[in-house]
C-alpha atoms as one frame of an Amber mdcrd trajectory, in Angstrom:
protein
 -13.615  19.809 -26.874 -11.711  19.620 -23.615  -8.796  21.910 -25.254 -11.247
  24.409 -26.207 -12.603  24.270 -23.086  -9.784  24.325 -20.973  -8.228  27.494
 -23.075 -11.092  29.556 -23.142 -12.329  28.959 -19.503  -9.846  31.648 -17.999
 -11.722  34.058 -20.488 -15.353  33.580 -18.950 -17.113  31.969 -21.891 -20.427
  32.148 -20.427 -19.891  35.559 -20.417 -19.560  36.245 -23.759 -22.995  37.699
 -25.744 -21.904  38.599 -28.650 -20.028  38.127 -32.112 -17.499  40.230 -31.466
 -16.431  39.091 -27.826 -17.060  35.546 -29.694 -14.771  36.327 -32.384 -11.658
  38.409 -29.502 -11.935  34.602 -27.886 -11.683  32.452 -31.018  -8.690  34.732
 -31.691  -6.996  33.954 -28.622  -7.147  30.599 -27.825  -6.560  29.254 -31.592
  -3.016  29.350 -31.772  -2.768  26.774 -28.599  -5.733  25.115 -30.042  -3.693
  22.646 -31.677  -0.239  22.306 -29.135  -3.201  21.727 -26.426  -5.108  19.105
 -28.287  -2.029  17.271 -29.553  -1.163  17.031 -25.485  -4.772  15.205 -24.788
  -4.172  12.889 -27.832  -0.486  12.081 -26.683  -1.975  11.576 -23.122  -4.858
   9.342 -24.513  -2.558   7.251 -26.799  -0.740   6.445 -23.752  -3.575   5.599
 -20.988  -4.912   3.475 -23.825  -1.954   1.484 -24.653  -1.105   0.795 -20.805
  -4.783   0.087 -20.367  -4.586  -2.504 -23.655  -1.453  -3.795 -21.542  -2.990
  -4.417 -18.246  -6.146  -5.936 -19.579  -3.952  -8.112 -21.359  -2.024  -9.353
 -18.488  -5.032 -10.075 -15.573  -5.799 -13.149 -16.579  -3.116 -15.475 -14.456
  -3.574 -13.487 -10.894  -6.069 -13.911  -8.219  -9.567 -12.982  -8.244  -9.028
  -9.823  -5.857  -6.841  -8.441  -7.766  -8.320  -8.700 -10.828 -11.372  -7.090
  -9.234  -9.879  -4.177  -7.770  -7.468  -3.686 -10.926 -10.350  -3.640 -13.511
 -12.288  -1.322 -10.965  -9.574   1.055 -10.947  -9.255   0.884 -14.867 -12.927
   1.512 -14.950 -12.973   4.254 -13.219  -9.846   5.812 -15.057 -10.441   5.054
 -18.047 -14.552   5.217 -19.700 -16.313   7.072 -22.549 -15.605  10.867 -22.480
 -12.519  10.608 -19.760 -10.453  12.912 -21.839 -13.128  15.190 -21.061 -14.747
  14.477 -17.978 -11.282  14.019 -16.053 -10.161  17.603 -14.732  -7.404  19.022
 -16.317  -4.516  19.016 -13.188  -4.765  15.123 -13.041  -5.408  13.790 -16.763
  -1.564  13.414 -17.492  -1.141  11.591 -14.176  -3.382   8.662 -15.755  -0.716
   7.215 -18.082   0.981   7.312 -14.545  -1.575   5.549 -12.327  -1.698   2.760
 -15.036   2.003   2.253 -14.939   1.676   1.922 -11.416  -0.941  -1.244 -11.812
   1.488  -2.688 -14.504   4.383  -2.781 -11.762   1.775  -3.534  -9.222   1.071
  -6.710 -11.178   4.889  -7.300 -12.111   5.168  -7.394  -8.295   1.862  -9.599
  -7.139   3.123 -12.239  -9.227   6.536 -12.315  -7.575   5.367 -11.595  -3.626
   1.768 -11.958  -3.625   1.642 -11.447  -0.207   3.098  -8.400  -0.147  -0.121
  -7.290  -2.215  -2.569  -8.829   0.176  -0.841  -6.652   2.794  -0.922  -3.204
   1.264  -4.719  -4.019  -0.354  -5.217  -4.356   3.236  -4.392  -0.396   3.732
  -6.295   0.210   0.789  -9.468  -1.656   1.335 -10.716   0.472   4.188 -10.470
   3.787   2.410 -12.182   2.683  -0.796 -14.917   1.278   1.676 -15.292   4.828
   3.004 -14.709   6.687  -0.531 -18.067   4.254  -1.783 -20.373   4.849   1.255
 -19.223   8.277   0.379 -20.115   8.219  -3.221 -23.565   6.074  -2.359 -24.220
   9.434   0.245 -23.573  11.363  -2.831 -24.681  10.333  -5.989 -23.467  13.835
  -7.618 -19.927  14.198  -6.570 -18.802  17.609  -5.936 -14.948  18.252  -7.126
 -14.014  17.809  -3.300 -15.240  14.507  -3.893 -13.830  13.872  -7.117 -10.593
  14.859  -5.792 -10.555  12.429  -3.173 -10.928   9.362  -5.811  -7.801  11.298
  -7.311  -5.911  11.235  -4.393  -6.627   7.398  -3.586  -4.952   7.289  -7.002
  -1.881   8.586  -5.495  -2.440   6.399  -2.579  -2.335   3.493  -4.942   1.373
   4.460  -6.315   2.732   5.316  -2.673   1.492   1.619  -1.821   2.121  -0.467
  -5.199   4.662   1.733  -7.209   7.099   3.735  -5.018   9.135   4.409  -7.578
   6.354   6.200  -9.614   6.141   8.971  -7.202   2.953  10.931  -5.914   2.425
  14.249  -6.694   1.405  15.656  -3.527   1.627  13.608   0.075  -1.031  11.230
   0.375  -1.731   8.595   3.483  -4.581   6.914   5.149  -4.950   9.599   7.717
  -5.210  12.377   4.974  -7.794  10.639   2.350  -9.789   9.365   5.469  -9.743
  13.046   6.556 -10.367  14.450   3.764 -13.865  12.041   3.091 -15.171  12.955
   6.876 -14.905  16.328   5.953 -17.198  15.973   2.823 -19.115  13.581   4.208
């Protein structure tokens, strides 16, 4: 469903009225239907298998992170992501779950070092909650933001990863005061 959605919404669906315009759109979008869906499986395989991963390997750390790990997975990963997540950041979730595998990797050898950068996080998932609670229907601004803490999350836990756009503190707490 999100491939057919995703190819036909350049063509106006809600526009169409009739058979014919119904048929023209069926006719264009088929022969990606497949390349399309085959990317969404591929991306779901592999969010699923690092999720299967990560799950696997919480048990032995402290609470905290265990807590703010399983939050994040959560939120990434729940019934109907592969639709519900917009299409510009799906394939980044394989990436943001790689990034809590080396996150863990890491917390195990310098758990201090974890403590520290949760510290930068803590106050901007504070804010991106009292702006969700404010909320209750998020508005893609606001869905973007909890994207963007996603980046945050690789900047601080999984440099090597790399973000996609710049993300910092400043930006994301920005970026919430002017939805708020």
């Amino acid at each position: 469903l999100a491939a057919i959605r995703d190819l036909a919404a350049p063509h106006h669906p809600w526009s169409i009225r009739d058979e014919p315009s119904f048929t023209a759109l069926v006719t264009k979008i088929r022969p990606d239907q497949v390349e399309t869906t085959f990317t969404r499986v591929k991306t779901a395989a592999a969010a699923l298998t690092e999720t299967t991963k990560l799950r696997a390997n919480l048990a032995p750390h402290p609470p905290y992170l265990v807590a703010d790990i399983t939050h994040q997975l959560d939120n990434l990963i729940f019934n109907g992501f592969l639709t519900a997540t917009p299409t510009q950041w799906l394939a980044r979730i394989p990436t943001w779950l790689r990034g809590a595998s080396m996150r863990l990797d890491q917390a195990s050898r310098d758990p201090n070092r974890d403590e520290t950068r949760m510290d930068q996080l803590d106050p901007i998932l504070d804010a991106y909650d009292a702006l969700l609670s404010a909320h209750p229907d998020p508005h893609p601004d606001i869905v973007r933001i909890a994207y963007l803490i996603e980046e945050f999350r690789l900047q601080l836990f999984a440099q090597t990863l790399r973000t996609v756009e710049t993300v910092s503190p400043k930006r994301i707490m920005k970026a919430i005061a002017e939805v708020g």
